Coordinates of C-alpha atoms and ligand atoms in Angstrom, one line a residue:
M1 CA 76.4 111.3 125.0
R2 CA 77.7 110.8 121.4
K3 CA 81.2 112.3 121.2
K4 CA 82.4 114.5 118.4
I5 CA 86.0 114.1 117.3
G6 CA 87.5 116.6 114.8
I7 CA 90.7 115.6 112.9
I8 CA 92.4 118.5 111.0
G9 CA 94.4 116.9 108.3
G10 CA 93.6 114.0 106.0
G11 CA 97.1 112.8 105.2
F12 CA 98.7 109.7 106.7
S13 CA 98.6 111.0 110.3
G14 CA 94.9 112.2 110.2
T15 CA 93.7 109.1 108.3
M16 CA 95.5 106.6 110.6
T17 CA 94.4 108.4 113.8
A18 CA 90.8 108.1 112.5
V19 CA 91.2 104.5 111.5
Q20 CA 92.6 103.6 114.9
I21 CA 89.8 105.5 116.7
I22 CA 87.2 103.5 114.6
K23 CA 89.0 100.3 115.6
N24 CA 89.0 101.3 119.3
A25 CA 85.4 102.6 119.5
T26 CA 83.1 100.7 121.8
S27 CA 80.2 103.1 121.3
P28 CA 78.9 105.3 118.5
C29 CA 80.5 108.7 117.8
D30 CA 81.0 111.3 115.1
I31 CA 84.4 111.7 113.4
Y32 CA 85.0 114.8 111.2
I33 CA 88.1 114.5 109.0
V34 CA 89.2 117.7 107.4
S35 CA 91.6 118.0 104.4
E36 CA 92.4 120.8 102.2
K37 CA 93.4 120.3 98.6
E38 CA 95.1 117.0 98.4
E39 CA 93.0 113.9 98.0
L40 CA 91.8 112.6 101.4
N41 CA 94.1 109.9 102.9
K42 CA 97.1 110.5 100.6
G43 CA 98.3 113.9 101.9
I44 CA 101.2 115.6 100.1
A45 CA 103.5 112.6 100.1
Y46 CA 101.3 109.9 98.6
N47 CA 99.5 112.0 96.0
P48 CA 102.4 112.6 93.7
Y49 CA 102.0 113.9 90.2
S50 CA 104.3 111.2 88.8
N51 CA 104.3 107.4 88.9
K52 CA 108.1 107.7 89.0
H53 CA 108.0 109.3 92.5
I54 CA 108.9 106.4 94.7
L55 CA 108.9 105.7 98.4
N56 CA 112.2 106.3 100.2
V57 CA 111.6 103.4 102.6
I58 CA 111.3 99.8 101.5
T59 CA 107.9 98.0 101.1
G60 CA 108.6 95.8 104.1
K61 CA 108.8 98.8 106.4
M62 CA 105.9 100.8 105.2
S63 CA 102.9 99.1 107.0
A64 CA 100.4 101.7 108.3
F65 CA 99.9 99.6 111.4
P66 CA 102.5 99.1 114.2
D67 CA 100.9 95.7 115.1
K68 CA 100.8 94.4 111.5
P69 CA 104.3 94.9 110.1
D70 CA 103.6 93.2 106.8
D71 CA 100.3 94.9 106.0
F72 CA 101.6 97.0 103.1
L73 CA 103.7 94.2 101.7
E74 CA 100.7 91.9 101.7
Y75 CA 98.7 94.6 99.8
A76 CA 101.6 95.2 97.3
I77 CA 102.2 91.5 96.4
Q78 CA 98.5 91.1 95.5
K79 CA 98.9 93.8 92.8
E80 CA 98.9 92.3 89.2
E81 CA 102.4 93.9 88.5
N82 CA 103.9 92.3 91.6
K83 CA 102.2 88.9 91.6
R84 CA 104.9 87.0 89.9
I85 CA 107.8 88.8 91.6
D86 CA 109.7 87.2 94.5
K87 CA 108.2 88.3 97.8
A88 CA 111.6 89.1 99.3
L89 CA 112.4 91.3 96.3
V90 CA 109.1 93.3 96.7
S91 CA 109.7 93.6 100.4
N92 CA 113.1 95.1 99.9
S93 CA 112.3 97.3 97.0
F94 CA 111.0 100.9 96.8
L95 CA 107.6 101.0 95.2
S96 CA 105.7 104.1 93.9
R97 CA 104.2 106.6 96.3
K98 CA 101.1 106.5 94.2
L99 CA 100.6 102.8 95.1
Y100 CA 101.1 103.7 98.8
G101 CA 98.3 106.4 98.4
E102 CA 96.0 103.7 97.0
Y103 CA 96.9 101.5 99.9
L104 CA 95.9 104.2 102.4
C105 CA 92.6 104.7 100.5
H106 CA 92.0 101.0 100.7
K107 CA 92.6 101.0 104.4
W108 CA 90.2 104.0 104.7
K109 CA 87.4 102.1 102.9
E110 CA 87.8 99.1 105.2
A111 CA 87.7 101.5 108.2
L112 CA 84.5 103.1 106.9
E113 CA 82.8 99.7 106.7
E114 CA 83.8 99.0 110.3
A115 CA 82.5 102.5 111.2
R116 CA 79.1 101.8 109.6
A117 CA 78.8 98.5 111.5
K118 CA 79.6 100.3 114.8
N119 CA 77.2 103.2 114.0
I120 CA 80.0 105.7 113.8
A121 CA 79.4 108.7 111.5
V122 CA 82.5 109.7 109.5
I123 CA 82.1 113.1 107.9
E124 CA 84.7 114.1 105.3
I125 CA 85.2 117.8 105.0
N126 CA 87.2 119.1 102.0
D127 CA 87.8 122.7 103.2
T128 CA 90.4 124.9 104.9
L129 CA 90.2 125.3 108.7
T130 CA 90.7 129.0 109.3
K131 CA 90.2 129.3 113.0
L132 CA 90.1 127.2 116.1
D133 CA 88.6 128.4 119.4
K134 CA 88.3 126.9 122.8
T135 CA 84.8 127.1 124.3
A136 CA 82.9 125.8 127.3
R137 CA 81.4 123.1 125.0
G138 CA 84.8 122.0 123.6
I139 CA 86.5 123.3 120.5
T140 CA 84.9 125.3 117.7
L141 CA 86.2 124.8 114.2
N142 CA 85.7 127.6 111.6
F143 CA 86.2 127.0 107.9
H144 CA 86.3 129.0 104.6
H145 CA 83.0 127.6 103.4
T146 CA 81.7 125.0 105.8
P147 CA 79.5 126.4 108.7
N148 CA 81.4 126.2 112.0
F149 CA 80.7 123.5 114.5
D150 CA 81.9 122.3 117.9
V151 CA 83.8 119.1 118.7
D152 CA 84.7 117.4 122.0
F153 CA 88.2 116.4 120.9
C154 CA 90.4 117.8 118.2
V155 CA 93.6 116.4 116.6
I156 CA 95.9 118.8 114.7
A157 CA 97.4 116.5 111.9
T158 CA 98.5 119.2 109.6
G159 CA 101.8 117.6 108.6
N160 CA 104.1 119.4 106.1
Q161 CA 103.6 123.1 105.3
I162 CA 104.9 124.5 102.0
P163 CA 108.4 125.9 102.1
K164 CA 109.1 129.4 103.1
N165 CA 110.5 131.9 100.5
P166 CA 114.3 132.1 100.8
A167 CA 115.5 135.5 102.0
I168 CA 116.7 137.6 99.1
K169 CA 117.2 141.4 98.5
N170 CA 114.1 142.0 96.3
T171 CA 111.2 139.8 97.2
A172 CA 109.1 141.0 94.2
F173 CA 110.1 137.9 92.3
Y174 CA 108.0 135.8 94.7
S175 CA 104.8 137.0 93.0
S176 CA 106.1 135.9 89.6
T177 CA 104.3 133.1 87.6
N178 CA 107.8 131.7 87.1
Y179 CA 108.3 131.1 90.8
F180 CA 106.9 127.8 92.3
Q181 CA 106.7 127.8 96.1
N182 CA 105.0 124.5 96.2
P183 CA 107.3 121.8 94.7
W184 CA 104.8 119.0 95.1
K185 CA 102.4 120.2 92.4
L186 CA 102.6 119.3 88.8
D187 CA 102.6 122.9 87.6
S188 CA 106.1 123.4 89.1
V189 CA 107.6 121.2 86.3
N190 CA 105.2 121.4 83.4
N191 CA 104.7 123.9 80.5
I192 CA 108.3 124.9 80.3
E193 CA 108.7 126.5 76.9
S194 CA 112.3 127.5 77.0
D195 CA 115.5 125.4 77.2
K196 CA 116.9 128.0 79.6
P197 CA 118.1 126.5 82.9
V198 CA 115.8 125.8 85.8
L199 CA 116.8 126.6 89.3
I200 CA 115.9 124.3 92.2
V201 CA 116.5 125.9 95.6
G202 CA 117.5 123.1 98.0
N203 CA 119.1 119.7 97.3
G204 CA 117.2 117.1 99.3
L205 CA 114.8 114.4 98.4
T206 CA 112.3 116.9 96.9
M207 CA 115.0 118.2 94.5
V208 CA 115.3 114.6 93.3
D209 CA 111.6 114.3 92.8
T210 CA 111.6 117.6 90.9
I211 CA 114.4 116.6 88.6
I212 CA 112.5 113.4 87.8
G213 CA 109.4 115.4 87.2
L214 CA 111.2 117.8 84.8
K215 CA 112.8 114.9 82.9
E216 CA 109.4 113.2 82.6
Q217 CA 108.0 116.4 81.1
N218 CA 110.7 116.1 78.5
Y219 CA 112.6 119.1 79.8
K220 CA 116.1 119.1 78.1
G221 CA 117.8 122.1 79.6
E222 CA 120.2 122.4 82.4
I223 CA 119.2 122.2 86.0
Y224 CA 120.9 124.1 88.9
S225 CA 120.4 123.3 92.5
I226 CA 121.7 125.7 95.1
S227 CA 121.7 125.0 98.8
P228 CA 123.9 126.2 101.8
N229 CA 125.9 123.0 101.9
G230 CA 125.5 121.5 98.5
F231 CA 126.0 118.0 99.9
N232 CA 125.6 115.1 97.6
I233 CA 122.5 113.1 98.2
L234 CA 123.4 109.5 99.0
P235 CA 122.1 106.2 97.8
H236 CA 121.0 103.3 100.0
R237 CA 124.2 101.4 100.3
H238 CA 125.2 98.5 102.6
S239 CA 121.6 97.3 102.4
G240 CA 120.5 95.3 105.5
M241 CA 123.9 95.9 107.2
K242 CA 123.6 96.6 110.9
Y243 CA 126.5 98.3 112.9
T244 CA 125.9 98.8 116.6
A245 CA 129.3 98.9 118.2
H246 CA 129.0 102.6 119.0
L247 CA 125.7 102.1 120.9
D248 CA 127.6 100.7 123.9
E249 CA 129.3 104.1 124.3
I250 CA 126.1 106.1 123.9
S251 CA 123.4 106.7 126.5
E252 CA 120.3 108.9 126.3
D253 CA 122.1 111.7 128.2
T254 CA 125.3 111.7 126.2
S255 CA 126.2 115.3 125.3
L256 CA 126.1 116.4 121.7
Y257 CA 129.8 116.9 121.8
S258 CA 130.6 113.4 123.0
L259 CA 128.0 112.0 120.6
F260 CA 129.8 113.7 117.7
Q261 CA 133.2 112.3 118.9
I262 CA 131.9 108.8 119.3
I263 CA 130.2 108.8 115.9
H264 CA 133.3 110.3 114.3
K265 CA 135.5 107.6 115.8
H266 CA 133.2 104.8 114.5
I267 CA 133.0 106.4 111.0
K268 CA 136.8 106.2 110.9
I269 CA 136.6 102.5 111.9
V270 CA 134.0 101.4 109.4
R271 CA 135.7 103.4 106.6
E272 CA 138.8 101.2 107.0
F273 CA 136.5 98.4 105.9
G274 CA 135.0 100.2 102.9
I275 CA 131.8 101.1 104.8
S276 CA 130.3 104.6 105.0
A277 CA 128.6 106.4 107.9
E278 CA 124.9 105.5 107.2
P279 CA 124.7 102.2 109.2
I280 CA 126.1 104.2 112.2
I281 CA 123.4 106.9 111.9
D282 CA 120.7 104.3 111.2
A283 CA 121.5 102.4 114.4
L284 CA 120.7 105.6 116.4
R285 CA 117.1 105.7 115.3
P286 CA 115.5 103.7 118.2
M287 CA 117.1 106.2 120.6
S288 CA 117.3 109.4 118.6
Q289 CA 114.1 110.9 120.1
K290 CA 115.4 110.3 123.6
I291 CA 118.8 111.7 122.8
W292 CA 117.1 114.8 121.3
R293 CA 114.9 115.3 124.3
N294 CA 117.9 115.2 126.6
L295 CA 119.9 117.8 124.6
S296 CA 120.0 121.3 126.1
I297 CA 118.5 124.1 124.0
D298 CA 122.0 125.3 123.2
E299 CA 123.0 121.8 122.0
R300 CA 119.9 121.6 119.8
K301 CA 120.8 125.0 118.3
I302 CA 124.3 123.8 117.6
F303 CA 122.9 120.6 116.0
M304 CA 120.5 122.7 113.8
A305 CA 123.3 125.1 112.7
R306 CA 126.1 122.7 112.2
L307 CA 125.1 119.0 112.1
R308 CA 121.5 118.8 110.8
H309 CA 122.6 118.8 107.2
L310 CA 125.2 116.1 107.7
F311 CA 122.7 114.0 109.7
G312 CA 120.0 114.6 107.0
V313 CA 122.3 113.4 104.2
A314 CA 123.1 110.2 106.0
R315 CA 119.4 109.6 107.0
H316 CA 117.5 110.6 103.9
R317 CA 118.8 108.5 101.1
I318 CA 117.6 107.4 97.7
P319 CA 117.4 104.1 95.9
L320 CA 120.5 103.2 93.9
H321 CA 118.9 103.3 90.5
I322 CA 117.7 106.8 91.1
Y323 CA 121.1 107.8 92.5
D324 CA 122.7 106.5 89.3
K325 CA 120.5 108.6 87.2
I326 CA 121.3 111.7 89.2
Q327 CA 125.0 111.0 88.9
K328 CA 124.6 110.5 85.1
W329 CA 122.9 113.8 84.7
R330 CA 125.7 115.5 86.7
I331 CA 128.4 113.9 84.6
E332 CA 126.7 114.8 81.4
G333 CA 126.6 118.4 82.5
N334 CA 122.8 118.6 82.8
L335 CA 122.7 119.0 86.5
H336 CA 124.9 121.4 88.5
I337 CA 124.7 121.1 92.3
K338 CA 126.1 124.3 93.9
S339 CA 126.8 125.1 97.5
G340 CA 126.1 128.7 98.4
K341 CA 123.5 131.3 99.1
I342 CA 121.0 133.0 96.8
I343 CA 121.5 136.8 97.1
D344 CA 118.9 138.1 94.7
I345 CA 116.5 137.1 91.9
I346 CA 115.4 139.7 89.4
E347 CA 112.9 139.2 86.7
E348 CA 113.0 141.9 83.9
N349 CA 112.1 141.7 80.2
N350 CA 111.3 138.0 80.2
R351 CA 114.7 137.3 81.8
I352 CA 115.3 135.9 85.3
R353 CA 118.7 136.6 86.7
V354 CA 119.8 134.8 89.9
E355 CA 122.8 136.1 91.8
F356 CA 124.3 133.7 94.3
F357 CA 127.4 133.3 96.4
D358 CA 129.3 130.2 95.2
K359 CA 131.1 128.8 98.2
K360 CA 133.5 126.7 96.1
M361 CA 134.5 129.6 93.9
N362 CA 134.3 132.0 96.8
K363 CA 132.6 134.6 94.8
N364 CA 129.3 135.8 93.5
Q365 CA 128.0 134.3 90.3
T366 CA 125.0 135.1 88.1
I367 CA 122.9 132.6 86.1
E368 CA 119.9 133.2 83.9
V369 CA 117.0 130.8 84.4
S370 CA 113.4 130.2 83.1
R371 CA 111.9 129.4 86.5
V372 CA 112.7 128.8 90.2
I373 CA 111.3 125.9 92.2
N374 CA 111.5 126.1 95.9
C375 CA 112.5 122.7 97.4
T376 CA 113.9 124.0 100.7
G377 CA 111.6 121.9 102.9
P378 CA 108.5 122.6 105.0
E379 CA 108.1 125.9 106.9
T380 CA 108.0 125.2 110.6
N381 CA 107.7 128.8 112.0
F382 CA 104.0 129.1 112.3
S383 CA 104.0 132.8 112.9
K384 CA 105.2 133.1 109.3
L385 CA 102.2 131.2 107.9
E386 CA 99.8 133.7 106.3
D387 CA 96.1 133.3 107.0
H388 CA 96.6 130.0 108.7
F389 CA 94.8 128.7 111.7
L390 CA 98.1 127.7 113.3
S391 CA 99.4 131.3 113.3
Q392 CA 96.0 132.4 114.7
C393 CA 96.3 129.7 117.5
L394 CA 99.7 131.0 118.3
Q395 CA 98.4 134.6 118.6
S396 CA 95.5 133.6 120.8
G397 CA 97.8 131.5 123.0
I398 CA 95.9 128.2 122.3
L399 CA 99.3 126.8 121.3
A400 CA 102.9 127.7 121.6
Q401 CA 106.0 126.7 119.7
D402 CA 109.2 125.1 121.0
E403 CA 112.2 127.4 121.4
L404 CA 113.6 126.5 118.0
K405 CA 110.2 127.0 116.3
L406 CA 110.2 123.5 114.8
G407 CA 106.7 122.5 115.9
I408 CA 104.0 122.7 118.5
K409 CA 104.8 122.4 122.3
T410 CA 103.2 119.1 123.3
N411 CA 103.2 116.5 126.1
V412 CA 104.6 113.7 124.0
D413 CA 103.3 111.0 126.4
T414 CA 99.7 112.0 125.8
Y415 CA 100.0 114.1 122.6
Q416 CA 98.2 116.9 124.4
V417 CA 99.0 120.4 123.1
I418 CA 100.5 122.8 125.6
D419 CA 99.1 126.4 125.6
A420 CA 101.0 129.7 126.0
N421 CA 100.6 129.4 129.8
Q422 CA 102.3 126.0 129.8
K423 CA 98.9 124.3 130.5
E424 CA 98.0 121.1 128.7
H425 CA 94.7 121.1 126.8
N426 CA 92.6 118.0 127.8
N427 CA 91.0 117.8 124.4
L428 CA 93.4 119.3 121.8
F429 CA 96.1 117.0 120.4
T430 CA 98.8 116.8 117.8
L431 CA 101.2 114.3 116.1
G432 CA 103.5 113.9 113.2
S433 CA 105.9 116.7 112.1
N434 CA 104.2 119.1 114.5
L435 CA 106.2 117.2 117.2
K436 CA 109.6 117.9 115.5
G437 CA 110.7 120.4 118.3
E438 CA 109.9 117.7 120.9
L439 CA 111.2 114.6 119.2
W440 CA 113.2 115.7 116.1
E441 CA 112.6 112.4 114.2
T442 CA 108.9 112.4 113.7
T443 CA 108.0 112.5 110.0
A444 CA 108.3 109.0 108.6
V445 CA 105.6 106.4 108.5
N446 CA 107.5 104.2 111.0
E447 CA 107.0 107.0 113.7
L448 CA 103.6 108.2 112.6
R449 CA 101.9 104.9 112.6
Q450 CA 102.9 104.4 116.3
Q451 CA 101.8 107.9 117.2
A452 CA 98.4 107.5 115.5
Y453 CA 98.0 104.2 117.4
E454 CA 98.9 105.7 120.8
L455 CA 97.0 108.9 120.3
A456 CA 93.8 107.1 119.2
K457 CA 94.0 104.9 122.3
Y458 CA 94.4 108.0 124.5
I459 CA 91.4 109.8 123.0
S460 CA 89.3 106.6 122.8
Q461 CA 89.8 105.9 126.5
D462 CA 88.5 109.3 127.3
A463 CA 85.7 109.2 124.7
F464 CA 84.5 105.7 125.2
G465 CA 85.7 104.6 128.6
Q466 CA 87.0 101.3 127.3
I467 CA 88.6 100.3 124.1
S468 CA 88.9 97.2 121.9
T469 CA 92.5 97.1 120.6
P470 CA 95.5 95.5 122.4
E471 CA 98.6 97.3 123.6
V472 CA 101.7 97.4 121.3
E473 CA 105.2 98.0 122.4
K474 CA 105.6 101.7 123.2
I475 CA 107.6 103.9 120.8
V476 CA 110.8 105.1 122.2
K477 CA 110.4 108.8 123.2
Ligands
LIG501 C1 107.3 114.3 99.1 C2 107.3 113.4 100.4 C3 107.7 112.1 100.3 C4 107.7 111.3 101.5 N1 108.0 110.0 101.4 C5 108.1 109.2 102.5 C6 108.3 107.8 102.4 O1 108.6 107.3 101.3 N2 108.3 107.1 103.5 C7 108.0 107.7 104.7 O2 108.0 107.0 105.8 N3 107.8 109.0 104.9 C8 107.8 109.8 103.7 N4 107.5 111.1 103.9 C9 107.3 111.7 105.2 C10 105.8 112.1 105.3 O3 105.9 113.3 106.0 C11 104.9 111.1 106.1 O4 105.1 109.8 105.6 C12 103.4 111.4 106.0 O5 103.0 111.4 104.7 C13 103.0 112.7 106.7 O6 101.6 112.7 106.7 P1 100.8 113.8 107.5 O7 99.4 113.4 107.5 O8 101.5 114.0 108.8 O9 101.1 115.2 106.7 P2 100.5 115.6 105.3 O10 100.6 114.5 104.3 O11 101.3 116.8 105.0 O12 99.0 115.9 105.5 C14 98.6 117.1 106.1 C15 97.1 117.3 105.9 O13 96.7 118.4 106.6 C16 95.8 119.2 105.8 N5 95.8 120.6 106.3 C17 96.8 121.3 106.6 N6 96.4 122.6 107.0 C18 95.0 122.5 106.9 C19 94.0 123.5 107.2 N7 94.3 124.7 107.6 N8 92.7 123.1 107.0 C20 92.4 121.8 106.6 N9 93.3 120.9 106.3 C21 94.6 121.2 106.5 C22 96.3 118.9 104.4 O14 95.2 119.2 103.5 C23 96.6 117.5 104.5 O15 95.5 116.7 104.2 C24 107.5 111.9 102.7 C25 107.2 113.3 102.8 C26 107.1 114.0 101.6 C27 106.7 115.5 101.7

């Protein structure tokens, strides 16, 4: 019988899972791909409101396919603007996220042609999934507008949720039109009529995108960024440098404490030679998922409370030319990066007053701003998501969260979701950032392309009996 496969999420993960299933398929089937507001294929990351929002990974490492490492590079060098540029330069540069979105759409079109040739029906649904139920037939999907239907297999590829509201004394401000909970939308940076400062909560990569967006909108006022640690974002330095001396001392079951000591020792060594910590952290990537999986819950909690930010700063870096701009705006006094905690935000008589604890000054400070943009990173505690099918699935016990509430409990060898009774579903799967609790590092293309490849293979074997793509080297888990 013709199988029905539902994919909830049409960003990179959902798109590439569908593409890989189409490649694998040896008999006809129906694939339903569901995406909410963002354009299908691009998701949040590759549907930016500005051409100046660029990838944080070089072209040569952004292929959507684990078995075709140069696929994005080949696409990029055929573009008119890149045709006359040295291939090695394009390969090592950071291109626009818009171009990457176009690339994914292009791959999708190719996959649709292959689907037609194989008599596979691909049904694109632009709607919100509101409820997911297990039935004797399979899984029932309910939507806001689309009539519900059943599928035999379902993949939850919901990616990044919008950030949660920071905890403050009076939460009334969060219903203000001057508060922007979703930093990935153009309205967060446009139509600013006043030159009063803007407050960005958080100081990671989304803060950088938001500053670029504000400048592009000709905003001339001051920008404040407040985050608990106020770390400086780092540029990509020591490009191409590999440092692996510490790996001999680390195994998958090294404790967090020993790991910290070893890394600290090697940071001291490289500093003597004018090198900073990033190559040391980068070298951990092939084993970081295994290390995470071997940490105890207490160690994971310590990591989250004390080391996550340091690790994130070393890992999530920006291209040098963007870093230079950020530094220039800081030096000119346009950008103030504060470490501290927001205490309250009050809006009265067209004035927004933000009270925060300034760690450096060790006292409370007040600033007046014209708007507040939340760049604190995706919410991962699904019970806090309002009217969302993930919180409904949590309540019904269809899925459970890991102890740290970072993602969905999953068997990461098969991508099968584990229910509240610790039982694996045979037809409900997930990948991408929903695996954060299981794998920690599971958000970049480099991880997601491999997961989509493996998951599609797993589903296809069940759905079609045999498949038509070769094995690729297994991702380290
Ligand atoms: C701003 C930004 C920039 C990034 N840049 C890079 C980069 O340069 N390089 C890199 O490797 N990684 C980057 N990343 C990491 C990024 O997470 C992945 O590369 C990838 O885009 C994640 O795709 P995804 O499909 O898992 O999630 P998303 O892109 O978040 O897609 C999730 C999909 O689920 C859908 N959805 C969610 N809930 C529902 C529902 N209830 N009903 C229906 N549909 C639903 C959404 O509509 C969306 O289509 C970036 C991330 C962000 C946020």
